[in-house]
């Protein structure tokens, strides 16, 4: 099973063997579980407002109007804020977890396994949304797909596909946009990691905490946490060291994350709870909590974990497919009687993201059957991904 998935490590047998020499079986299983859990978390995260509800999960909960499903939506939404830090750390760790980093080879590989597949996906969704908008405009449907398509032209396409001046149409690809920019800086990151790792992390940490705009990055999150992974891969402060340090404090870290989570859910009660720095603290503590949780599941075996391990190689496909698919599933839900009842919203809070993942898998497996080479390309990996 290819352990690299979203980080774009579609390697020759030689490079796979090179990675395996430096990544333990425990680390490999941790990564396989971590990436799929975080991708599924992102699917829940991007549900945003549930059908039948007016609650937007980035706002504070109002107990006088909130539904039970709104509480769950808020909890999962804020919990998933750890997804980008986690995926970024994994990316940095795998990039630098080798005896010799050949930047030319690694960056060339990521062009074929991350950059080109991502452009293919974002271009597909951009033009699909445009055609849907044109059809829907004449029939009063799909208003939500609009991306200023009335001004369509080369500039709008560059924004929609590459995210030049704003988020791409398939907005989840902002993460890949920033990850690709980070890949381009890997020689600098590697040089600083070898000579002044703590200076690198402190500098990026200050940029992150003070929310400094570092154009053309959309956010400092990816750059910072990728560098954390790079430092972990190239110093003695690696995966095993982190677990040894964190495990004695697992209950403190976990309870702190729960407390921070509750504070953010009820952010309207105090301006500090709604602040950006509070969100940084929530992300960081969530990352530590998630590392501890996933490490406790590593190498264990049950039906749920087997399903997650099977899904893990499809992480990139699910990531790329889930929006705007979520929006189209919402349109279907709006036509189901009782969708806006208390029970209806609670049911569809689970059905919406789960059905999105299921549809993604049907599409992936169908494409792999029809054209293994095309599937390999859009999945950022081999055509036999997911086969055990």
mmCIF file of C-alpha atoms in Angstrom:
data_model
loop_
_atom_site.group_PDB
_atom_site.id
_atom_site.type_symbol
_atom_site.label_atom_id
_atom_site.label_comp_id
_atom_site.label_asym_id
_atom_site.label_seq_id
_atom_site.Cartn_x
_atom_site.Cartn_y
_atom_site.Cartn_z
ATOM 1 C CA UNK A 1 0.000 0.000 0.000
ATOM 2 C CA UNK A 2 1.349 3.412 -0.958
ATOM 3 C CA UNK A 3 1.672 5.370 2.280
ATOM 4 C CA UNK A 4 2.128 8.781 0.738
ATOM 5 C CA UNK A 5 -1.201 9.727 -0.823
ATOM 6 C CA UNK A 6 -1.921 13.424 -0.455
ATOM 7 C CA UNK A 7 1.711 14.432 -0.028
ATOM 8 C CA UNK A 8 2.430 13.449 -3.587
ATOM 9 C CA UNK A 9 5.036 10.730 -3.077
ATOM 10 C CA UNK A 10 4.327 8.587 -6.140
ATOM 11 C CA UNK A 11 7.716 6.985 -6.135
ATOM 12 C CA UNK A 12 9.735 4.488 -8.033
ATOM 13 C CA UNK A 13 10.444 1.222 -6.233
ATOM 14 C CA UNK A 14 13.886 2.604 -5.359
ATOM 15 C CA UNK A 15 12.521 5.711 -3.620
ATOM 16 C CA UNK A 16 9.814 3.677 -1.859
ATOM 17 C CA UNK A 17 12.503 1.410 -0.442
ATOM 18 C CA UNK A 18 14.506 4.483 0.562
ATOM 19 C CA UNK A 19 11.552 5.860 2.533
ATOM 20 C CA UNK A 20 10.823 2.500 4.129
ATOM 21 C CA UNK A 21 14.348 2.363 5.532
ATOM 22 C CA UNK A 22 13.701 5.524 7.532
ATOM 23 C CA UNK A 23 9.989 5.270 8.349
ATOM 24 C CA UNK A 24 8.960 2.555 10.753
ATOM 25 C CA UNK A 25 5.894 0.371 10.314
ATOM 26 C CA UNK A 26 4.283 2.270 13.186
ATOM 27 C CA UNK A 27 4.939 5.625 11.494
ATOM 28 C CA UNK A 28 3.596 4.295 8.195
ATOM 29 C CA UNK A 29 0.375 3.081 9.798
ATOM 30 C CA UNK A 30 0.031 6.333 11.726
ATOM 31 C CA UNK A 31 0.304 8.306 8.466
ATOM 32 C CA UNK A 32 -2.164 6.060 6.640
ATOM 33 C CA UNK A 33 -4.769 6.488 9.389
ATOM 34 C CA UNK A 34 -4.051 10.155 9.996
ATOM 35 C CA UNK A 35 -4.476 11.316 6.435
ATOM 36 C CA UNK A 36 -7.834 9.592 5.809
ATOM 37 C CA UNK A 37 -9.280 10.670 9.164
ATOM 38 C CA UNK A 38 -8.228 14.251 8.461
ATOM 39 C CA UNK A 39 -9.662 14.153 4.926
ATOM 40 C CA UNK A 40 -12.978 12.830 6.242
ATOM 41 C CA UNK A 41 -12.847 15.549 8.909
ATOM 42 C CA UNK A 42 -12.435 18.112 6.120
ATOM 43 C CA UNK A 43 -15.532 16.736 4.389
ATOM 44 C CA UNK A 44 -17.526 17.304 7.605
ATOM 45 C CA UNK A 45 -15.790 20.671 8.038
ATOM 46 C CA UNK A 46 -16.877 21.873 4.601
ATOM 47 C CA UNK A 47 -20.529 21.030 5.115
ATOM 48 C CA UNK A 48 -20.821 24.482 6.720
ATOM 49 C CA UNK A 49 -24.544 25.339 7.075
ATOM 50 C CA UNK A 50 -26.799 22.295 7.309
ATOM 51 C CA UNK A 51 -29.939 22.069 5.158
ATOM 52 C CA UNK A 52 -32.828 23.433 7.218
ATOM 53 C CA UNK A 53 -30.599 25.442 9.563
ATOM 54 C CA UNK A 54 -29.485 29.077 9.587
ATOM 55 C CA UNK A 55 -26.449 28.355 11.756
ATOM 56 C CA UNK A 56 -23.015 28.966 10.227
ATOM 57 C CA UNK A 57 -20.488 26.940 12.260
ATOM 58 C CA UNK A 58 -17.800 29.631 12.285
ATOM 59 C CA UNK A 59 -20.120 31.783 14.352
ATOM 60 C CA UNK A 60 -20.925 31.334 18.000
ATOM 61 C CA UNK A 61 -23.727 29.022 19.110
ATOM 62 C CA UNK A 62 -26.939 30.711 20.242
ATOM 63 C CA UNK A 63 -28.607 28.252 22.667
ATOM 64 C CA UNK A 64 -31.979 29.923 22.186
ATOM 65 C CA UNK A 65 -32.137 29.023 18.474
ATOM 66 C CA UNK A 66 -29.622 26.222 17.969
ATOM 67 C CA UNK A 67 -30.634 22.698 17.000
ATOM 68 C CA UNK A 68 -28.910 19.573 18.311
ATOM 69 C CA UNK A 69 -27.384 19.099 14.856
ATOM 70 C CA UNK A 70 -25.951 22.631 15.057
ATOM 71 C CA UNK A 71 -24.047 21.733 18.219
ATOM 72 C CA UNK A 72 -22.604 18.663 16.528
ATOM 73 C CA UNK A 73 -21.797 20.658 13.404
ATOM 74 C CA UNK A 74 -19.961 23.266 15.476
ATOM 75 C CA UNK A 75 -17.986 20.656 17.442
ATOM 76 C CA UNK A 76 -16.831 18.797 14.329
ATOM 77 C CA UNK A 77 -16.140 22.002 12.402
ATOM 78 C CA UNK A 78 -13.795 23.416 15.023
ATOM 79 C CA UNK A 79 -12.218 20.037 15.742
ATOM 80 C CA UNK A 80 -11.318 19.738 12.053
ATOM 81 C CA UNK A 81 -9.229 22.906 12.329
ATOM 82 C CA UNK A 82 -6.391 20.493 13.195
ATOM 83 C CA UNK A 83 -6.597 18.903 9.727
ATOM 84 C CA UNK A 84 -4.402 21.354 7.811
ATOM 85 C CA UNK A 85 -1.654 21.394 10.485
ATOM 86 C CA UNK A 86 -1.682 17.586 10.620
ATOM 87 C CA UNK A 87 -1.534 17.080 6.839
ATOM 88 C CA UNK A 88 1.181 19.731 6.571
ATOM 89 C CA UNK A 89 3.326 18.094 9.248
ATOM 90 C CA UNK A 90 3.005 14.737 7.462
ATOM 91 C CA UNK A 91 4.004 16.348 4.162
ATOM 92 C CA UNK A 92 7.118 17.944 5.636
ATOM 93 C CA UNK A 93 8.044 14.794 7.541
ATOM 94 C CA UNK A 94 7.864 12.574 4.461
ATOM 95 C CA UNK A 95 9.675 15.045 2.226
ATOM 96 C CA UNK A 96 12.717 15.194 4.492
ATOM 97 C CA UNK A 97 12.602 11.719 6.061
ATOM 98 C CA UNK A 98 15.437 10.243 3.994
ATOM 99 C CA UNK A 99 19.192 10.037 4.155
ATOM 100 C CA UNK A 100 19.751 12.341 1.203
ATOM 101 C CA UNK A 101 17.236 14.868 -0.087
ATOM 102 C CA UNK A 102 17.481 15.203 -3.860
ATOM 103 C CA UNK A 103 15.498 18.396 -4.338
ATOM 104 C CA UNK A 104 15.436 18.227 -8.137
ATOM 105 C CA UNK A 105 14.064 14.686 -8.150
ATOM 106 C CA UNK A 106 11.548 15.282 -5.362
ATOM 107 C CA UNK A 107 10.240 18.550 -6.781
ATOM 108 C CA UNK A 108 9.959 17.035 -10.262
ATOM 109 C CA UNK A 109 7.980 14.134 -8.795
ATOM 110 C CA UNK A 110 5.599 16.515 -7.062
ATOM 111 C CA UNK A 111 4.902 18.316 -10.317
ATOM 112 C CA UNK A 112 3.539 15.062 -11.739
ATOM 113 C CA UNK A 113 1.795 13.843 -8.591
ATOM 114 C CA UNK A 114 0.495 17.053 -6.990
ATOM 115 C CA UNK A 115 0.661 20.071 -9.308
ATOM 116 C CA UNK A 116 -0.674 18.605 -12.553
ATOM 117 C CA UNK A 117 -3.433 16.473 -10.975
ATOM 118 C CA UNK A 118 -4.560 19.472 -8.921
ATOM 119 C CA UNK A 119 -4.738 21.734 -11.983
ATOM 120 C CA UNK A 120 -6.718 19.027 -13.766
ATOM 121 C CA UNK A 121 -9.199 18.822 -10.875
ATOM 122 C CA UNK A 122 -9.574 22.582 -10.376
ATOM 123 C CA UNK A 123 -9.984 23.140 -14.132
ATOM 124 C CA UNK A 124 -12.586 20.384 -14.332
ATOM 125 C CA UNK A 125 -14.598 21.799 -11.439
ATOM 126 C CA UNK A 126 -14.298 25.366 -12.762
ATOM 127 C CA UNK A 127 -15.735 24.520 -16.184
ATOM 128 C CA UNK A 128 -18.272 22.081 -14.741
ATOM 129 C CA UNK A 129 -19.512 24.816 -12.403
ATOM 130 C CA UNK A 130 -19.623 27.322 -15.274
ATOM 131 C CA UNK A 131 -21.779 25.012 -17.401
ATOM 132 C CA UNK A 132 -23.971 24.256 -14.396
ATOM 133 C CA UNK A 133 -24.326 27.986 -13.742
ATOM 134 C CA UNK A 134 -25.320 28.675 -17.354
ATOM 135 C CA UNK A 135 -27.939 25.929 -17.278
ATOM 136 C CA UNK A 136 -29.152 26.812 -13.780
ATOM 137 C CA UNK A 137 -29.441 30.522 -14.542
ATOM 138 C CA UNK A 138 -32.051 29.739 -17.179
ATOM 139 C CA UNK A 139 -33.920 27.329 -14.907
ATOM 140 C CA UNK A 140 -33.623 28.998 -11.506
ATOM 141 C CA UNK A 141 -31.294 26.394 -10.008
ATOM 142 C CA UNK A 142 -27.758 26.113 -8.618
ATOM 143 C CA UNK A 143 -27.297 29.753 -7.630
ATOM 144 C CA UNK A 144 -24.595 28.642 -5.175
ATOM 145 C CA UNK A 145 -22.211 27.511 -7.944
ATOM 146 C CA UNK A 146 -21.624 31.085 -9.151
ATOM 147 C CA UNK A 147 -18.017 32.332 -9.211
ATOM 148 C CA UNK A 148 -18.582 35.661 -10.958
ATOM 149 C CA UNK A 149 -19.114 33.630 -14.124
ATOM 150 C CA UNK A 150 -20.739 36.641 -15.794
ATOM 151 C CA UNK A 151 -17.189 37.999 -16.147
ATOM 152 C CA UNK A 152 -15.650 34.749 -17.379
ATOM 153 C CA UNK A 153 -12.335 35.079 -19.169
ATOM 154 C CA UNK A 154 -8.672 34.069 -18.809
ATOM 155 C CA UNK A 155 -8.263 35.993 -15.552
ATOM 156 C CA UNK A 156 -11.279 34.345 -13.942
ATOM 157 C CA UNK A 157 -10.042 30.924 -15.062
ATOM 158 C CA UNK A 158 -6.612 31.560 -13.526
ATOM 159 C CA UNK A 159 -8.293 32.476 -10.264
ATOM 160 C CA UNK A 160 -10.718 29.567 -10.416
ATOM 161 C CA UNK A 161 -8.077 26.968 -11.259
ATOM 162 C CA UNK A 162 -4.866 28.306 -9.732
ATOM 163 C CA UNK A 163 -6.016 30.716 -7.035
ATOM 164 C CA UNK A 164 -3.987 33.675 -8.272
ATOM 165 C CA UNK A 165 -5.809 36.491 -6.458
ATOM 166 C CA UNK A 166 -8.495 34.602 -4.521
ATOM 167 C CA UNK A 167 -9.463 31.088 -3.498
ATOM 168 C CA UNK A 168 -9.874 28.648 -6.400
ATOM 169 C CA UNK A 169 -13.409 27.605 -7.254
ATOM 170 C CA UNK A 170 -12.877 24.208 -5.586
ATOM 171 C CA UNK A 171 -11.788 26.051 -2.463
ATOM 172 C CA UNK A 172 -10.239 23.031 -0.732
ATOM 173 C CA UNK A 173 -7.335 23.385 -3.171
ATOM 174 C CA UNK A 174 -6.089 26.451 -1.324
ATOM 175 C CA UNK A 175 -4.227 23.885 0.774
ATOM 176 C CA UNK A 176 -2.522 22.401 -2.301
ATOM 177 C CA UNK A 177 -1.808 25.928 -3.594
ATOM 178 C CA UNK A 178 0.098 26.730 -0.396
ATOM 179 C CA UNK A 179 1.678 23.278 -0.270
ATOM 180 C CA UNK A 180 3.102 23.680 -3.786
ATOM 181 C CA UNK A 181 4.552 27.073 -2.853
ATOM 182 C CA UNK A 182 6.073 25.416 0.220
ATOM 183 C CA UNK A 183 7.580 22.669 -1.959
ATOM 184 C CA UNK A 184 9.275 25.399 -4.008
ATOM 185 C CA UNK A 185 10.876 26.703 -0.797
ATOM 186 C CA UNK A 186 12.076 23.271 0.322
ATOM 187 C CA UNK A 187 15.768 23.945 -0.502
ATOM 188 C CA UNK A 188 15.628 27.003 1.778
ATOM 189 C CA UNK A 189 13.681 25.096 4.453
ATOM 190 C CA UNK A 190 16.200 22.245 4.270
ATOM 191 C CA UNK A 191 19.167 24.614 4.543
ATOM 192 C CA UNK A 192 17.694 26.378 7.579
ATOM 193 C CA UNK A 193 16.592 23.104 9.160
ATOM 194 C CA UNK A 194 20.156 21.791 8.993
ATOM 195 C CA UNK A 195 21.682 24.949 10.490
ATOM 196 C CA UNK A 196 19.120 26.803 12.587
ATOM 197 C CA UNK A 197 15.935 24.732 12.980
ATOM 198 C CA UNK A 198 14.661 26.579 16.037
ATOM 199 C CA UNK A 199 15.253 29.972 14.434
ATOM 200 C CA UNK A 200 13.207 28.774 11.446
ATOM 201 C CA UNK A 201 10.338 27.571 13.627
ATOM 202 C CA UNK A 202 10.380 30.643 15.858
ATOM 203 C CA UNK A 203 10.330 32.987 12.859
ATOM 204 C CA UNK A 204 7.494 31.143 11.152
ATOM 205 C CA UNK A 205 5.707 30.790 14.480
ATOM 206 C CA UNK A 206 5.676 34.554 14.955
ATOM 207 C CA UNK A 207 4.390 35.041 11.408
ATOM 208 C CA UNK A 208 1.655 32.510 12.179
ATOM 209 C CA UNK A 209 0.649 33.910 15.561
ATOM 210 C CA UNK A 210 0.563 37.514 14.362
ATOM 211 C CA UNK A 211 -1.187 36.503 11.141
ATOM 212 C CA UNK A 212 1.324 38.242 8.896
ATOM 213 C CA UNK A 213 0.291 38.299 5.241
ATOM 214 C CA UNK A 214 2.903 36.357 3.249
ATOM 215 C CA UNK A 215 1.562 36.673 -0.296
ATOM 216 C CA UNK A 216 1.178 34.590 -2.432
ATOM 217 C CA UNK A 217 0.353 32.159 0.408
ATOM 218 C CA UNK A 218 -3.274 32.157 1.488
ATOM 219 C CA UNK A 219 -2.254 31.345 5.063
ATOM 220 C CA UNK A 220 0.943 30.736 7.061
ATOM 221 C CA UNK A 221 -0.465 27.435 8.370
ATOM 222 C CA UNK A 222 0.952 25.119 5.708
ATOM 223 C CA UNK A 223 4.420 26.692 5.644
ATOM 224 C CA UNK A 224 4.781 26.596 9.430
ATOM 225 C CA UNK A 225 3.565 23.049 10.003
ATOM 226 C CA UNK A 226 5.377 21.663 6.965
ATOM 227 C CA UNK A 227 8.540 23.083 8.526
ATOM 228 C CA UNK A 228 7.635 21.438 11.842
ATOM 229 C CA UNK A 229 7.507 18.128 9.968
ATOM 230 C CA UNK A 230 10.817 18.900 8.282
ATOM 231 C CA UNK A 231 12.515 19.571 11.628
ATOM 232 C CA UNK A 232 11.021 16.391 13.102
ATOM 233 C CA UNK A 233 12.363 14.390 10.150
ATOM 234 C CA UNK A 234 15.894 15.734 10.303
ATOM 235 C CA UNK A 235 16.578 15.976 14.040
ATOM 236 C CA UNK A 236 16.289 13.690 17.024
ATOM 237 C CA UNK A 237 12.893 15.305 17.772
ATOM 238 C CA UNK A 238 11.121 12.803 15.544
ATOM 239 C CA UNK A 239 7.835 10.873 15.709
ATOM 240 C CA UNK A 240 8.948 8.517 18.493
ATOM 241 C CA UNK A 241 10.437 11.353 20.542
ATOM 242 C CA UNK A 242 7.239 13.400 20.250
ATOM 243 C CA UNK A 243 5.116 10.492 21.455
ATOM 244 C CA UNK A 244 7.409 9.813 24.417
ATOM 245 C CA UNK A 245 7.134 13.449 25.475
ATOM 246 C CA UNK A 246 3.393 13.830 24.895
ATOM 247 C CA UNK A 247 1.995 10.579 26.277
ATOM 248 C CA UNK A 248 2.434 11.382 29.981
ATOM 249 C CA UNK A 249 0.379 14.555 29.400
ATOM 250 C CA UNK A 250 -2.270 13.042 27.124
ATOM 251 C CA UNK A 251 -5.174 13.686 29.490
ATOM 252 C CA UNK A 252 -4.097 17.253 30.144
ATOM 253 C CA UNK A 253 -3.726 17.922 26.416
ATOM 254 C CA UNK A 254 -7.028 16.233 25.549
ATOM 255 C CA UNK A 255 -9.027 18.041 28.224
ATOM 256 C CA UNK A 256 -7.405 21.343 27.288
ATOM 257 C CA UNK A 257 -8.485 20.815 23.688
ATOM 258 C CA UNK A 258 -12.060 20.079 24.786
ATOM 259 C CA UNK A 259 -12.093 23.249 26.900
ATOM 260 C CA UNK A 260 -10.709 25.333 24.018
ATOM 261 C CA UNK A 261 -13.249 23.750 21.689
ATOM 262 C CA UNK A 262 -16.155 24.675 23.947
ATOM 263 C CA UNK A 263 -14.804 28.197 24.290
ATOM 264 C CA UNK A 264 -14.693 28.640 20.533
ATOM 265 C CA UNK A 265 -18.203 27.245 20.102
ATOM 266 C CA UNK A 266 -19.502 29.928 22.477
ATOM 267 C CA UNK A 267 -17.188 32.633 21.165
ATOM 268 C CA UNK A 268 -19.852 35.342 21.385
ATOM 269 C CA UNK A 269 -19.482 35.383 25.154
ATOM 270 C CA UNK A 270 -16.025 37.033 25.011
ATOM 271 C CA UNK A 271 -13.953 38.633 22.294
ATOM 272 C CA UNK A 272 -10.863 36.597 23.251
ATOM 273 C CA UNK A 273 -12.705 33.382 22.386
ATOM 274 C CA UNK A 274 -13.380 34.740 18.886
ATOM 275 C CA UNK A 275 -9.830 35.964 18.311
ATOM 276 C CA UNK A 276 -7.351 34.660 15.758
ATOM 277 C CA UNK A 277 -4.743 33.831 18.402
ATOM 278 C CA UNK A 278 -7.283 31.752 20.279
ATOM 279 C CA UNK A 279 -7.844 29.856 17.036
ATOM 280 C CA UNK A 280 -4.074 29.308 16.757
ATOM 281 C CA UNK A 281 -4.064 27.831 20.258
ATOM 282 C CA UNK A 282 -7.026 25.640 19.326
ATOM 283 C CA UNK A 283 -5.264 24.404 16.165
ATOM 284 C CA UNK A 284 -2.020 23.641 17.976
ATOM 285 C CA UNK A 285 -3.665 21.812 20.858
ATOM 286 C CA UNK A 286 -5.902 19.968 18.394
ATOM 287 C CA UNK A 287 -2.840 18.798 16.486
ATOM 288 C CA UNK A 288 -1.247 17.401 19.657
ATOM 289 C CA UNK A 289 -4.518 15.738 20.672
ATOM 290 C CA UNK A 290 -4.905 14.193 17.256
ATOM 291 C CA UNK A 291 -1.327 12.865 17.242
ATOM 292 C CA UNK A 292 -1.957 11.162 20.577
ATOM 293 C CA UNK A 293 -5.310 9.773 19.461
ATOM 294 C CA UNK A 294 -3.978 8.367 16.189
ATOM 295 C CA UNK A 295 -0.907 6.913 17.879
ATOM 296 C CA UNK A 296 -3.190 4.996 20.258
ATOM 297 C CA UNK A 297 -4.905 3.409 17.230
ATOM 298 C CA UNK A 298 -1.738 2.666 15.292
ATOM 299 C CA UNK A 299 -1.157 -1.041 14.542
ATOM 300 C CA UNK A 300 -4.466 -1.997 16.175
ATOM 301 C CA UNK A 301 -6.986 -3.999 14.212
ATOM 302 C CA UNK A 302 -10.765 -3.828 14.036
ATOM 303 C CA UNK A 303 -13.358 -3.411 11.300
ATOM 304 C CA UNK A 304 -13.407 0.402 11.434
ATOM 305 C CA UNK A 305 -9.624 0.659 11.225
ATOM 306 C CA UNK A 306 -9.519 -1.819 8.342
ATOM 307 C CA UNK A 307 -12.059 0.298 6.448
ATOM 308 C CA UNK A 308 -10.032 3.454 7.130
ATOM 309 C CA UNK A 309 -6.828 1.784 5.942
ATOM 310 C CA UNK A 310 -8.600 0.674 2.769
ATOM 311 C CA UNK A 311 -9.868 4.204 2.141
ATOM 312 C CA UNK A 312 -6.549 5.882 2.924
ATOM 313 C CA UNK A 313 -4.931 5.511 -0.535
ATOM 314 C CA UNK A 314 -7.980 7.275 -1.994
ATOM 315 C CA UNK A 315 -7.432 10.318 0.245
ATOM 316 C CA UNK A 316 -6.411 12.647 -2.575
ATOM 317 C CA UNK A 317 -9.390 11.624 -4.721
ATOM 318 C CA UNK A 318 -11.846 12.177 -1.848
ATOM 319 C CA UNK A 319 -10.178 15.496 -1.061
ATOM 320 C CA UNK A 320 -10.479 16.651 -4.670
ATOM 321 C CA UNK A 321 -14.001 15.314 -5.201
ATOM 322 C CA UNK A 322 -15.820 16.434 -2.059
ATOM 323 C CA UNK A 323 -16.524 19.997 -3.212
ATOM 324 C CA UNK A 324 -18.674 20.904 -5.055
ATOM 325 C CA UNK A 325 -20.178 17.429 -4.598
ATOM 326 C CA UNK A 326 -21.374 18.410 -1.112
ATOM 327 C CA UNK A 327 -23.365 21.254 -2.622
ATOM 328 C CA UNK A 328 -25.164 19.004 -5.103
ATOM 329 C CA UNK A 329 -26.033 16.530 -2.343
ATOM 330 C CA UNK A 330 -27.468 19.417 -0.329
ATOM 331 C CA UNK A 331 -29.723 20.289 -3.274
ATOM 332 C CA UNK A 332 -31.097 16.740 -3.182
ATOM 333 C CA UNK A 333 -31.633 16.884 0.589
ATOM 334 C CA UNK A 334 -33.689 20.081 0.228
ATOM 335 C CA UNK A 335 -36.223 18.049 -1.763
ATOM 336 C CA UNK A 336 -36.654 15.381 0.950
ATOM 337 C CA UNK A 337 -39.679 15.912 3.239
ATOM 338 C CA UNK A 338 -38.728 16.563 6.858
ATOM 339 C CA UNK A 339 -35.163 17.633 6.111
ATOM 340 C CA UNK A 340 -35.627 20.728 8.291
ATOM 341 C CA UNK A 341 -37.050 18.895 11.310
ATOM 342 C CA UNK A 342 -34.954 18.276 14.408
ATOM 343 C CA UNK A 343 -34.526 14.609 13.541
ATOM 344 C CA UNK A 344 -34.058 15.383 9.847
ATOM 345 C CA UNK A 345 -31.177 17.783 10.464
ATOM 346 C CA UNK A 346 -29.568 15.338 12.876
ATOM 347 C CA UNK A 347 -29.792 12.510 10.324
ATOM 348 C CA UNK A 348 -28.510 14.590 7.445
ATOM 349 C CA UNK A 349 -25.617 15.930 9.515
ATOM 350 C CA UNK A 350 -24.255 12.376 9.212
ATOM 351 C CA UNK A 351 -25.762 11.377 5.862
ATOM 352 C CA UNK A 352 -24.453 14.406 3.946
ATOM 353 C CA UNK A 353 -20.690 13.921 4.492
ATOM 354 C CA UNK A 354 -20.871 10.117 4.617
ATOM 355 C CA UNK A 355 -22.758 9.977 1.316
ATOM 356 C CA UNK A 356 -20.204 12.391 -0.177
ATOM 357 C CA UNK A 357 -17.356 10.032 0.779
ATOM 358 C CA UNK A 358 -19.348 7.055 -0.559
ATOM 359 C CA UNK A 359 -20.012 8.790 -3.888
ATOM 360 C CA UNK A 360 -16.331 9.721 -4.079
ATOM 361 C CA UNK A 361 -15.385 6.083 -3.652
ATOM 362 C CA UNK A 362 -17.884 4.910 -6.281
ATOM 363 C CA UNK A 363 -16.446 7.466 -8.699
ATOM 364 C CA UNK A 364 -12.858 6.471 -7.850
ATOM 365 C CA UNK A 365 -13.435 2.739 -8.196
ATOM 366 C CA UNK A 366 -15.396 3.213 -11.419
ATOM 367 C CA UNK A 367 -12.659 5.367 -12.909
ATOM 368 C CA UNK A 368 -9.993 2.884 -11.842
ATOM 369 C CA UNK A 369 -11.943 0.128 -13.588
ATOM 370 C CA UNK A 370 -12.527 2.166 -16.759
ATOM 371 C CA UNK A 371 -9.078 3.746 -17.036
ATOM 372 C CA UNK A 372 -6.375 2.764 -14.535
ATOM 373 C CA UNK A 373 -3.924 5.256 -16.028
ATOM 374 C CA UNK A 374 -6.340 8.195 -15.728
ATOM 375 C CA UNK A 375 -7.217 7.141 -12.204
ATOM 376 C CA UNK A 376 -3.514 6.976 -11.349
ATOM 377 C CA UNK A 377 -3.095 10.533 -12.600
ATOM 378 C CA UNK A 378 -6.068 12.136 -10.813
ATOM 379 C CA UNK A 379 -5.362 10.182 -7.621
ATOM 380 C CA UNK A 380 -1.775 11.437 -7.516
ATOM 381 C CA UNK A 381 -0.479 7.876 -7.318
ATOM 382 C CA UNK A 382 -0.493 4.435 -8.832
ATOM 383 C CA UNK A 383 -3.419 2.814 -10.611
ATOM 384 C CA UNK A 384 -3.513 -0.013 -8.054
ATOM 385 C CA UNK A 385 -4.048 2.385 -5.136
ATOM 386 C CA UNK A 386 -6.426 0.921 -2.586
ATOM 387 C CA UNK A 387 -5.791 -2.716 -3.494
ATOM 388 C CA UNK A 388 -4.524 -4.727 -0.584
#
